[in-house]
């Protein structure tokens, strides 16, 4: 038996960097050991040509981390070893033939010294990283025996699964909703813990535009006169998309970046607009007000393609035909359920009367008389009222954007041609993210910049998506049984309370076991101190992963998953290109690691659910591909394998072309009369805040006017790294030459006030926790705003962790982790 310390020391010799080579070579040269490298002219033998050079085989691969890009790789193999990766080539065009440094450094992950080599059992304190080696049979038996015991005593919901996003493949990944791991959860009837990341901005699109893709395709990028990247550093976090913007800029379009710091993408822009953290929604409302002041709004678009003319009664409900005495009818929806049809009413200026919105020839945008005893106002009038306080002076004071820049943005969005916008997740990562996102959506609609070429959103490349999720999850067993489904949903913010109290919504709800795959929750979720308490409170933890990351340290049983190149799989769920990608098996799994697919099957067999997993990989993948689009186009896994990729243009080049949206009315929505929170933890909810797209409130801690900023005057943006996806690639030593250790970028004026110089150790802290970092002075930082890369493991920090300073509370109606909404003070050490 070997403890983890011995196991890791045994592999430490694999760590090798260019710097260590140079140092070693210099030392050897100084001692004369490399004297044979200098030119010599005597005692030389004639060189013979190299014989029998090993053949290089190239396999198709896919970068499957959840960075949103999903690049296509060529995996070069010699003598059974991965020696190199290069960009794969799509025959239908070179637009997506790109990979980033992470894709290029994949071989270092295959042969990382951090790889888990065999199953292990914890022998020390949880979190200490002390393990002993066990066999696969022992591991599966211990896990399933424990699980059966918990199910017998407490029911299947006492076992909680966390489906992580570190591997977005169908057979092995946790992220796809119809993955084999998700199927195991459904078969067992276990609880599912939601990660609740990156929810607010996409939810705003669904609320206002309807479900599904909201973005145009890459082919539409050249049609825009202006590209506005709002709230992100695309060149770092979304490299696959960046060249489209740069090529359009070079061809004559204007590139605008609105961000809280001068970063890489801002340096490529024609115009950079710095905005205070978390005030993007306020800026959008100020721009809308200026548009309305100048009468630049797109009246025809608003009248014909949005719900701006819809009438709202004093009780906050839509005026409907039933209010005029017309009985509702019924219809059958796509799910076969009956729905009531009671159309909303508008005032038709041509007819001079109230009619169903679909019957109006010229709906009025305001000044509508009382109808059937109801005083009403249009949504457009509500927009005007909502933006009235956002004068140029007030907007500038809140956002830090000058009045001239606000006026310029209003002119650009309405008077200077087509505007296409990339709305990044910088807005998403604050407690007010859902409100800021809806306000920016409102700006697009008021300006009429949707539904036509060169306008709208370019948020990625719509593709096949996650497949036929329900068919995958509901596949019957060999005896015809149907999986029982998810036993319960637990939000991450509530998980600690549920585990520690044994209750959910006031009812008994014991959770005893936790199982996570393809993820690193200790590093990636907010409020790390609480996460660690949670991990210590759970009775039994199983972690399935490739490496000894921060979460692996807390496992009772560790299961070694193989690298992506050591098994075959289908990459789904990506936004950076329009292809399904087939990941071939390039080499045999190293050590005793197994494909995730095989591990899930072993666990199912051990639980007595083997009958639910008597399918081949191809059978499961063909089920996944059996969407309406897949059936219509004859898509099978064999068809994907023909070239090892398959283009799936599931959406038109222009989203909502012709102004036809995916809402019930086919119009873009500004107002919801009966909103509901997207999670339930028994929280109090002020639903008035959730009804209207023009509602905005300051962030919880990032707001400069919050009294908390007197005690904790700085706010942290925990930004993406160019060398990592979340914490993946932490084990690639030579990537650390570019981002060597955690740092904090601070404005030089702030640094001077605190006596901080470049390279000083500084401690960022608040009431929740602290982190110690090296100071980097950067004039691109706003005053009182810090930027820190967030993908380092805890053990890579001098002390603490960025995640210890964040909070784990959600917006009242949106289940979203607020990574950036974090105020701290600074102490020089």
Short mmCIF file of N, CA and C in Angstrom, two decimals, residues 464-626:
data_model
loop_
_atom_site.label_atom_id
_atom_site.label_comp_id
_atom_site.label_asym_id
_atom_site.label_seq_id
_atom_site.Cartn_x
_atom_site.Cartn_y
_atom_site.Cartn_z
N UNK A 464 -25.26 21.54 -32.79
CA UNK A 464 -26.18 20.45 -32.52
C UNK A 464 -26.73 20.46 -31.10
N UNK A 465 -26.01 21.07 -30.19
CA UNK A 465 -26.47 21.11 -28.80
C UNK A 465 -26.18 19.83 -28.06
N UNK A 466 -27.08 19.46 -27.17
CA UNK A 466 -26.84 18.32 -26.28
C UNK A 466 -27.53 17.05 -26.73
N UNK A 467 -28.19 17.08 -27.88
CA UNK A 467 -28.79 15.87 -28.40
C UNK A 467 -30.17 15.59 -27.82
N UNK A 468 -30.64 14.39 -28.06
CA UNK A 468 -31.96 13.97 -27.59
C UNK A 468 -31.86 13.54 -26.14
N UNK A 469 -31.88 14.53 -25.26
CA UNK A 469 -31.61 14.30 -23.84
C UNK A 469 -32.61 13.32 -23.24
N UNK A 470 -33.88 13.56 -23.46
CA UNK A 470 -34.89 12.70 -22.82
C UNK A 470 -34.82 11.26 -23.31
N UNK A 471 -34.52 11.07 -24.58
CA UNK A 471 -34.40 9.70 -25.09
C UNK A 471 -33.24 8.99 -24.41
N UNK A 472 -32.13 9.70 -24.20
CA UNK A 472 -30.98 9.09 -23.52
C UNK A 472 -31.31 8.74 -22.08
N UNK A 473 -31.96 9.65 -21.39
CA UNK A 473 -32.25 9.43 -19.97
C UNK A 473 -33.36 8.41 -19.75
N UNK A 474 -34.27 8.31 -20.71
CA UNK A 474 -35.42 7.44 -20.52
C UNK A 474 -35.31 6.10 -21.25
N UNK A 475 -34.15 5.79 -21.80
CA UNK A 475 -33.97 4.47 -22.42
C UNK A 475 -34.37 3.39 -21.43
N UNK A 476 -35.28 2.49 -21.80
CA UNK A 476 -35.68 1.44 -20.85
C UNK A 476 -34.58 0.40 -20.67
N UNK A 477 -34.69 -0.35 -19.61
CA UNK A 477 -33.75 -1.45 -19.36
C UNK A 477 -34.07 -2.61 -20.31
N UNK A 478 -33.26 -3.65 -20.24
CA UNK A 478 -33.50 -4.81 -21.10
C UNK A 478 -34.82 -5.50 -20.76
N UNK A 479 -35.34 -5.23 -19.55
CA UNK A 479 -36.62 -5.82 -19.15
C UNK A 479 -37.78 -4.84 -19.31
N UNK A 480 -37.50 -3.67 -19.89
CA UNK A 480 -38.56 -2.71 -20.17
C UNK A 480 -38.82 -1.69 -19.08
N UNK A 481 -38.04 -1.71 -18.00
CA UNK A 481 -38.23 -0.72 -16.95
C UNK A 481 -37.72 0.64 -17.41
N UNK A 482 -38.37 1.69 -16.91
CA UNK A 482 -37.97 3.06 -17.24
C UNK A 482 -37.23 3.66 -16.05
N UNK A 483 -36.13 4.37 -16.26
CA UNK A 483 -35.43 5.00 -15.13
C UNK A 483 -36.37 5.86 -14.30
N UNK A 484 -36.14 5.87 -12.99
CA UNK A 484 -37.05 6.58 -12.09
C UNK A 484 -36.90 8.09 -12.13
N UNK A 485 -35.82 8.58 -12.71
CA UNK A 485 -35.64 10.03 -12.83
C UNK A 485 -34.89 10.63 -11.66
N UNK A 486 -34.58 11.91 -11.78
CA UNK A 486 -33.87 12.61 -10.72
C UNK A 486 -34.72 12.62 -9.46
N UNK A 487 -34.13 12.22 -8.34
CA UNK A 487 -34.90 12.15 -7.10
C UNK A 487 -35.21 13.52 -6.52
N UNK A 488 -34.28 14.45 -6.62
CA UNK A 488 -34.47 15.80 -6.09
C UNK A 488 -33.42 16.71 -6.70
N UNK A 489 -33.75 17.98 -6.76
CA UNK A 489 -32.80 19.00 -7.22
C UNK A 489 -32.38 19.84 -6.01
N UNK A 490 -31.06 20.01 -5.86
CA UNK A 490 -30.53 20.84 -4.79
C UNK A 490 -29.66 21.92 -5.42
N UNK A 491 -29.95 23.16 -5.13
CA UNK A 491 -29.11 24.26 -5.61
C UNK A 491 -27.83 24.33 -4.80
N UNK A 492 -26.73 24.69 -5.47
CA UNK A 492 -25.45 24.73 -4.78
C UNK A 492 -25.50 25.64 -3.56
N UNK A 493 -26.16 26.77 -3.68
CA UNK A 493 -26.24 27.72 -2.58
C UNK A 493 -26.91 27.12 -1.36
N UNK A 494 -27.77 26.12 -1.57
CA UNK A 494 -28.53 25.50 -0.48
C UNK A 494 -27.88 24.21 0.01
N UNK A 495 -26.89 23.71 -0.72
CA UNK A 495 -26.37 22.37 -0.46
C UNK A 495 -25.76 22.26 0.93
N UNK A 496 -24.96 23.26 1.33
CA UNK A 496 -24.34 23.21 2.64
C UNK A 496 -25.41 23.17 3.74
N UNK A 497 -26.46 23.99 3.61
CA UNK A 497 -27.53 24.01 4.61
C UNK A 497 -28.26 22.69 4.68
N UNK A 498 -28.52 22.10 3.51
CA UNK A 498 -29.21 20.81 3.47
C UNK A 498 -28.39 19.73 4.17
N UNK A 499 -27.10 19.68 3.85
CA UNK A 499 -26.24 18.65 4.45
C UNK A 499 -26.11 18.86 5.95
N UNK A 500 -25.87 20.10 6.38
CA UNK A 500 -25.62 20.34 7.80
C UNK A 500 -26.87 20.23 8.65
N UNK A 501 -28.02 20.59 8.08
CA UNK A 501 -29.27 20.54 8.86
C UNK A 501 -30.05 19.25 8.67
N UNK A 502 -29.79 18.54 7.57
CA UNK A 502 -30.59 17.35 7.27
C UNK A 502 -31.99 17.68 6.83
N UNK A 503 -32.21 18.93 6.41
CA UNK A 503 -33.54 19.36 5.99
C UNK A 503 -33.48 20.13 4.69
N UNK A 504 -34.59 20.06 3.94
CA UNK A 504 -34.77 20.85 2.73
C UNK A 504 -36.18 21.41 2.75
N UNK A 505 -36.28 22.74 2.70
CA UNK A 505 -37.56 23.43 2.78
C UNK A 505 -38.36 22.99 4.01
N UNK A 506 -37.64 22.80 5.13
CA UNK A 506 -38.29 22.47 6.39
C UNK A 506 -38.66 21.02 6.58
N UNK A 507 -38.39 20.18 5.57
CA UNK A 507 -38.71 18.76 5.66
C UNK A 507 -37.43 17.95 5.80
N UNK A 508 -37.50 16.79 6.49
CA UNK A 508 -36.31 15.94 6.61
C UNK A 508 -35.74 15.58 5.25
N UNK A 509 -34.43 15.75 5.10
CA UNK A 509 -33.79 15.46 3.82
C UNK A 509 -32.31 15.13 4.08
N UNK A 510 -32.05 13.92 4.55
CA UNK A 510 -30.65 13.55 4.82
C UNK A 510 -29.86 13.32 3.53
N UNK A 511 -28.68 13.92 3.45
CA UNK A 511 -27.74 13.66 2.36
C UNK A 511 -26.47 13.08 2.99
N UNK A 512 -26.12 11.87 2.60
CA UNK A 512 -25.01 11.17 3.21
C UNK A 512 -23.81 11.01 2.27
N UNK A 513 -24.07 10.85 0.98
CA UNK A 513 -22.99 10.55 0.03
C UNK A 513 -22.96 11.59 -1.07
N UNK A 514 -21.77 11.84 -1.58
CA UNK A 514 -21.57 12.83 -2.63
C UNK A 514 -20.67 12.22 -3.69
N UNK A 515 -21.06 12.42 -4.97
CA UNK A 515 -20.30 11.86 -6.08
C UNK A 515 -20.11 12.94 -7.13
N UNK A 516 -18.87 13.21 -7.48
CA UNK A 516 -18.58 14.24 -8.48
C UNK A 516 -17.60 13.70 -9.50
N UNK A 517 -17.83 14.07 -10.74
CA UNK A 517 -16.95 13.66 -11.84
C UNK A 517 -16.70 14.86 -12.73
N UNK A 518 -15.48 14.94 -13.28
CA UNK A 518 -15.16 15.97 -14.27
C UNK A 518 -15.33 17.38 -13.72
N UNK A 519 -14.86 17.62 -12.51
CA UNK A 519 -15.08 18.93 -11.91
C UNK A 519 -14.12 19.15 -10.76
N UNK A 520 -14.01 20.39 -10.31
CA UNK A 520 -13.17 20.73 -9.18
C UNK A 520 -13.91 21.78 -8.36
N UNK A 521 -14.89 21.33 -7.60
CA UNK A 521 -15.80 22.26 -6.93
C UNK A 521 -15.11 23.08 -5.86
N UNK A 522 -14.11 22.52 -5.18
CA UNK A 522 -13.45 23.26 -4.09
C UNK A 522 -12.82 24.54 -4.63
N UNK A 523 -12.28 24.48 -5.84
CA UNK A 523 -11.68 25.67 -6.44
C UNK A 523 -12.68 26.53 -7.19
N UNK A 524 -13.69 25.91 -7.80
CA UNK A 524 -14.50 26.61 -8.79
C UNK A 524 -15.82 27.17 -8.26
N UNK A 525 -16.30 26.72 -7.12
CA UNK A 525 -17.54 27.28 -6.57
C UNK A 525 -17.18 28.43 -5.62
N UNK A 526 -18.16 29.27 -5.34
CA UNK A 526 -17.92 30.43 -4.48
C UNK A 526 -17.85 30.03 -3.00
N UNK A 527 -17.35 30.96 -2.20
CA UNK A 527 -17.26 30.84 -0.74
C UNK A 527 -16.60 29.51 -0.33
N UNK A 528 -15.31 29.42 -0.60
CA UNK A 528 -14.59 28.16 -0.43
C UNK A 528 -14.60 27.64 1.00
N UNK A 529 -14.53 28.52 1.98
CA UNK A 529 -14.54 28.03 3.36
C UNK A 529 -15.80 27.23 3.65
N UNK A 530 -16.92 27.68 3.10
CA UNK A 530 -18.17 26.95 3.28
C UNK A 530 -18.12 25.62 2.52
N UNK A 531 -17.53 25.64 1.33
CA UNK A 531 -17.40 24.40 0.55
C UNK A 531 -16.58 23.37 1.31
N UNK A 532 -15.49 23.80 1.93
CA UNK A 532 -14.64 22.87 2.68
C UNK A 532 -15.40 22.32 3.89
N UNK A 533 -16.15 23.18 4.59
CA UNK A 533 -16.98 22.69 5.69
C UNK A 533 -17.96 21.63 5.20
N UNK A 534 -18.56 21.89 4.02
CA UNK A 534 -19.49 20.94 3.43
C UNK A 534 -18.81 19.60 3.17
N UNK A 535 -17.62 19.65 2.57
CA UNK A 535 -16.91 18.42 2.23
C UNK A 535 -16.55 17.62 3.48
N UNK A 536 -16.30 18.32 4.56
CA UNK A 536 -15.98 17.62 5.81
C UNK A 536 -17.23 17.09 6.51
N UNK A 537 -18.39 17.71 6.23
CA UNK A 537 -19.63 17.28 6.88
C UNK A 537 -20.24 16.05 6.22
N UNK A 538 -19.97 15.84 4.95
CA UNK A 538 -20.53 14.68 4.24
C UNK A 538 -19.90 13.39 4.77
N UNK A 539 -20.69 12.33 4.82
CA UNK A 539 -20.18 11.07 5.36
C UNK A 539 -19.28 10.33 4.37
N UNK A 540 -19.62 10.40 3.08
CA UNK A 540 -18.91 9.56 2.11
C UNK A 540 -18.82 10.30 0.78
N UNK A 541 -17.59 10.47 0.29
CA UNK A 541 -17.35 11.24 -0.94
C UNK A 541 -16.58 10.40 -1.94
N UNK A 542 -17.08 10.36 -3.16
CA UNK A 542 -16.39 9.69 -4.27
C UNK A 542 -16.07 10.74 -5.32
N UNK A 543 -14.80 10.81 -5.71
CA UNK A 543 -14.38 11.74 -6.74
C UNK A 543 -13.75 10.95 -7.87
N UNK A 544 -14.21 11.22 -9.06
CA UNK A 544 -13.72 10.57 -10.28
C UNK A 544 -13.09 11.65 -11.14
N UNK A 545 -11.77 11.54 -11.37
CA UNK A 545 -11.11 12.62 -12.09
C UNK A 545 -9.79 12.11 -12.66
N UNK A 546 -9.13 13.01 -13.42
CA UNK A 546 -7.83 12.67 -14.01
C UNK A 546 -6.68 13.00 -13.08
N UNK A 547 -6.86 14.01 -12.21
CA UNK A 547 -5.72 14.54 -11.45
C UNK A 547 -6.06 14.72 -9.97
N UNK A 548 -5.00 14.97 -9.21
CA UNK A 548 -5.14 15.24 -7.78
C UNK A 548 -5.37 16.73 -7.58
N UNK A 549 -6.59 17.19 -7.97
CA UNK A 549 -6.91 18.60 -7.81
C UNK A 549 -7.40 18.87 -6.39
N UNK A 550 -7.83 20.09 -6.12
CA UNK A 550 -8.24 20.46 -4.77
C UNK A 550 -9.39 19.60 -4.25
N UNK A 551 -10.33 19.25 -5.13
CA UNK A 551 -11.48 18.46 -4.69
C UNK A 551 -11.08 17.01 -4.44
N UNK A 552 -10.17 16.48 -5.26
CA UNK A 552 -9.71 15.11 -5.07
C UNK A 552 -9.17 14.88 -3.66
N UNK A 553 -8.57 15.90 -3.07
CA UNK A 553 -7.98 15.77 -1.74
C UNK A 553 -9.01 15.40 -0.68
N UNK A 554 -10.31 15.68 -0.95
CA UNK A 554 -11.35 15.46 0.06
C UNK A 554 -12.11 14.15 -0.15
N UNK A 555 -11.67 13.34 -1.08
CA UNK A 555 -12.40 12.11 -1.39
C UNK A 555 -12.16 11.03 -0.35
N UNK A 556 -13.14 10.15 -0.18
CA UNK A 556 -12.94 8.90 0.55
C UNK A 556 -12.46 7.82 -0.41
N UNK A 557 -13.01 7.84 -1.63
CA UNK A 557 -12.55 6.94 -2.69
C UNK A 557 -12.25 7.79 -3.92
N UNK A 558 -11.08 7.58 -4.50
CA UNK A 558 -10.67 8.26 -5.72
C UNK A 558 -10.66 7.28 -6.88
N UNK A 559 -11.32 7.66 -7.97
CA UNK A 559 -11.37 6.81 -9.16
C UNK A 559 -10.62 7.51 -10.29
N UNK A 560 -9.60 6.88 -10.85
CA UNK A 560 -8.79 7.53 -11.90
C UNK A 560 -9.43 7.41 -13.28
N UNK A 561 -9.87 8.54 -13.80
CA UNK A 561 -10.42 8.57 -15.16
C UNK A 561 -9.28 8.80 -16.15
N UNK A 562 -9.40 8.22 -17.31
CA UNK A 562 -8.34 8.38 -18.31
C UNK A 562 -8.47 9.72 -19.02
N UNK A 563 -7.40 10.09 -19.70
CA UNK A 563 -7.41 11.33 -20.49
C UNK A 563 -8.31 11.14 -21.70
N UNK A 564 -8.75 12.28 -22.26
CA UNK A 564 -9.67 12.25 -23.40
C UNK A 564 -9.08 11.50 -24.60
N UNK A 565 -7.78 11.55 -24.77
CA UNK A 565 -7.17 10.89 -25.93
C UNK A 565 -7.03 9.38 -25.73
N UNK A 566 -7.35 8.90 -24.53
CA UNK A 566 -7.20 7.48 -24.22
C UNK A 566 -8.50 6.70 -24.36
N UNK A 567 -9.51 7.35 -24.90
CA UNK A 567 -10.80 6.70 -25.11
C UNK A 567 -11.53 7.42 -26.24
N UNK A 568 -12.55 6.83 -26.78
CA UNK A 568 -13.32 7.48 -27.83
C UNK A 568 -14.56 8.12 -27.23
N UNK A 569 -15.00 9.20 -27.86
CA UNK A 569 -16.18 9.88 -27.36
C UNK A 569 -16.64 10.90 -28.39
N UNK A 570 -17.86 11.38 -28.21
CA UNK A 570 -18.45 12.39 -29.08
C UNK A 570 -18.55 13.70 -28.32
N UNK A 571 -17.91 14.74 -28.84
CA UNK A 571 -17.97 16.04 -28.20
C UNK A 571 -19.23 16.78 -28.64
N UNK A 572 -20.04 17.15 -27.66
CA UNK A 572 -21.26 17.92 -27.90
C UNK A 572 -21.20 19.18 -27.06
N UNK A 573 -22.26 19.96 -27.12
CA UNK A 573 -22.43 21.15 -26.27
C UNK A 573 -21.27 22.13 -26.38
N UNK A 574 -21.12 22.72 -27.53
CA UNK A 574 -20.13 23.77 -27.69
C UNK A 574 -20.70 24.93 -28.47
N UNK A 575 -20.06 26.08 -28.32
CA UNK A 575 -20.57 27.30 -28.89
C UNK A 575 -19.53 27.98 -29.78
N UNK A 576 -18.33 27.41 -29.87
CA UNK A 576 -17.27 28.04 -30.63
C UNK A 576 -17.22 27.61 -32.08
N UNK A 577 -17.83 26.50 -32.43
CA UNK A 577 -17.87 26.06 -33.83
C UNK A 577 -19.13 25.24 -34.07
N UNK A 578 -19.51 25.03 -35.32
CA UNK A 578 -20.79 24.38 -35.61
C UNK A 578 -20.70 22.88 -35.87
N UNK A 579 -19.72 22.20 -35.27
CA UNK A 579 -19.47 20.80 -35.61
C UNK A 579 -19.69 19.85 -34.43
N UNK A 580 -20.19 18.67 -34.76
CA UNK A 580 -20.03 17.52 -33.88
C UNK A 580 -18.63 16.98 -34.14
N UNK A 581 -17.88 16.67 -33.08
CA UNK A 581 -16.50 16.21 -33.24
C UNK A 581 -16.35 14.81 -32.64
N UNK A 582 -15.75 13.92 -33.42
CA UNK A 582 -15.47 12.58 -32.96
C UNK A 582 -14.03 12.53 -32.42
N UNK A 583 -13.93 12.13 -31.17
CA UNK A 583 -12.64 12.01 -30.49
C UNK A 583 -12.22 10.54 -30.57
N UNK A 584 -11.24 10.24 -31.42
CA UNK A 584 -10.77 8.87 -31.55
C UNK A 584 -9.89 8.49 -30.36
N UNK A 585 -9.81 7.22 -30.11
CA UNK A 585 -8.88 6.71 -29.11
C UNK A 585 -7.49 6.68 -29.74
N UNK A 586 -6.59 7.50 -29.21
CA UNK A 586 -5.26 7.62 -29.81
C UNK A 586 -4.25 6.69 -29.16
N UNK A 587 -4.35 6.49 -27.85
CA UNK A 587 -3.44 5.61 -27.12
C UNK A 587 -4.23 4.83 -26.08
N UNK A 588 -3.61 3.83 -25.50
CA UNK A 588 -4.23 3.06 -24.44
C UNK A 588 -4.24 3.87 -23.14
N UNK A 589 -5.25 3.67 -22.29
CA UNK A 589 -5.26 4.38 -21.01
C UNK A 589 -3.99 4.09 -20.20
N UNK A 590 -3.41 5.14 -19.65
CA UNK A 590 -2.21 4.98 -18.84
C UNK A 590 -2.56 4.45 -17.45
N UNK A 591 -1.60 3.73 -16.89
CA UNK A 591 -1.70 3.23 -15.53
C UNK A 591 -2.94 2.33 -15.39
N UNK A 592 -3.73 2.55 -14.37
CA UNK A 592 -4.96 1.77 -14.19
C UNK A 592 -6.20 2.62 -14.43
N UNK A 593 -6.01 3.75 -15.09
CA UNK A 593 -7.15 4.63 -15.36
C UNK A 593 -8.11 3.96 -16.33
N UNK A 594 -9.38 4.34 -16.23
CA UNK A 594 -10.43 3.79 -17.09
C UNK A 594 -11.25 4.93 -17.71
N UNK A 595 -11.86 4.66 -18.86
CA UNK A 595 -12.79 5.65 -19.43
C UNK A 595 -13.96 5.90 -18.47
N UNK A 596 -14.41 7.13 -18.39
CA UNK A 596 -15.56 7.45 -17.53
C UNK A 596 -16.75 6.56 -17.86
N UNK A 597 -16.98 6.32 -19.15
CA UNK A 597 -18.09 5.48 -19.61
C UNK A 597 -18.04 4.11 -18.94
N UNK A 598 -16.86 3.54 -18.89
CA UNK A 598 -16.70 2.22 -18.26
C UNK A 598 -16.91 2.30 -16.76
N UNK A 599 -16.45 3.39 -16.14
CA UNK A 599 -16.63 3.54 -14.69
C UNK A 599 -18.11 3.63 -14.34
N UNK A 600 -18.88 4.41 -15.10
CA UNK A 600 -20.31 4.51 -14.85
C UNK A 600 -20.98 3.15 -14.95
N UNK A 601 -20.57 2.37 -15.92
CA UNK A 601 -21.15 1.04 -16.08
C UNK A 601 -20.80 0.13 -14.90
N UNK A 602 -19.56 0.21 -14.44
CA UNK A 602 -19.15 -0.60 -13.28
C UNK A 602 -19.97 -0.23 -12.05
N UNK A 603 -20.21 1.06 -11.83
CA UNK A 603 -21.01 1.48 -10.70
C UNK A 603 -22.45 0.99 -10.83
N UNK A 604 -22.99 1.06 -12.05
CA UNK A 604 -24.36 0.59 -12.28
C UNK A 604 -24.46 -0.91 -12.00
N UNK A 605 -23.50 -1.67 -12.48
CA UNK A 605 -23.50 -3.12 -12.23
C UNK A 605 -23.45 -3.40 -10.73
N UNK A 606 -22.57 -2.68 -10.03
CA UNK A 606 -22.44 -2.89 -8.60
C UNK A 606 -23.70 -2.55 -7.83
N UNK A 607 -24.50 -1.62 -8.36
CA UNK A 607 -25.75 -1.23 -7.71
C UNK A 607 -26.92 -2.13 -8.09
N UNK A 608 -26.67 -3.07 -9.01
CA UNK A 608 -27.75 -3.93 -9.47
C UNK A 608 -28.58 -3.35 -10.59
N UNK A 609 -28.03 -2.31 -11.24
CA UNK A 609 -28.74 -1.65 -12.34
C UNK A 609 -28.11 -1.96 -13.70
N UNK A 610 -27.41 -3.06 -13.78
CA UNK A 610 -26.73 -3.40 -15.03
C UNK A 610 -27.67 -3.50 -16.21
N UNK A 611 -28.93 -3.90 -15.97
CA UNK A 611 -29.89 -4.05 -17.08
C UNK A 611 -30.16 -2.71 -17.77
N UNK A 612 -29.91 -1.60 -17.09
CA UNK A 612 -30.15 -0.29 -17.68
C UNK A 612 -28.96 0.19 -18.52
N UNK A 613 -27.88 -0.57 -18.51
CA UNK A 613 -26.67 -0.13 -19.20
C UNK A 613 -26.17 -1.19 -20.19
N UNK A 614 -27.08 -2.01 -20.68
CA UNK A 614 -26.70 -3.02 -21.66
C UNK A 614 -26.79 -2.46 -23.08
N UNK A 615 -26.05 -1.39 -23.30
CA UNK A 615 -25.99 -0.79 -24.63
C UNK A 615 -24.53 -0.56 -24.98
N UNK A 616 -24.25 -0.55 -26.26
CA UNK A 616 -22.90 -0.21 -26.69
C UNK A 616 -22.76 1.31 -26.76
N UNK A 617 -21.53 1.75 -26.89
CA UNK A 617 -21.30 3.19 -27.03
C UNK A 617 -22.03 3.73 -28.24
N UNK A 618 -21.97 3.00 -29.35
CA UNK A 618 -22.63 3.47 -30.57
C UNK A 618 -24.14 3.55 -30.40
N UNK A 619 -24.71 2.58 -29.72
CA UNK A 619 -26.16 2.61 -29.51
C UNK A 619 -26.58 3.83 -28.70
N UNK A 620 -25.81 4.15 -27.68
CA UNK A 620 -26.15 5.31 -26.86
C UNK A 620 -25.97 6.61 -27.65
N UNK A 621 -24.88 6.68 -28.42
CA UNK A 621 -24.63 7.89 -29.20
C UNK A 621 -25.68 8.08 -30.28
N UNK A 622 -26.13 7.02 -30.89
CA UNK A 622 -27.18 7.16 -31.90
C UNK A 622 -28.49 7.62 -31.28
N UNK A 623 -28.73 7.21 -30.03
CA UNK A 623 -29.90 7.72 -29.31
C UNK A 623 -29.76 9.23 -29.09
N UNK A 624 -28.56 9.64 -28.70
CA UNK A 624 -28.29 11.07 -28.50
C UNK A 624 -28.53 11.86 -29.78
N UNK A 625 -28.14 11.30 -30.90
CA UNK A 625 -28.22 12.00 -32.19
C UNK A 625 -29.62 12.00 -32.80
N UNK A 626 -30.57 11.33 -32.15
CA UNK A 626 -31.91 11.16 -32.74
C UNK A 626 -32.83 12.33 -32.43
#
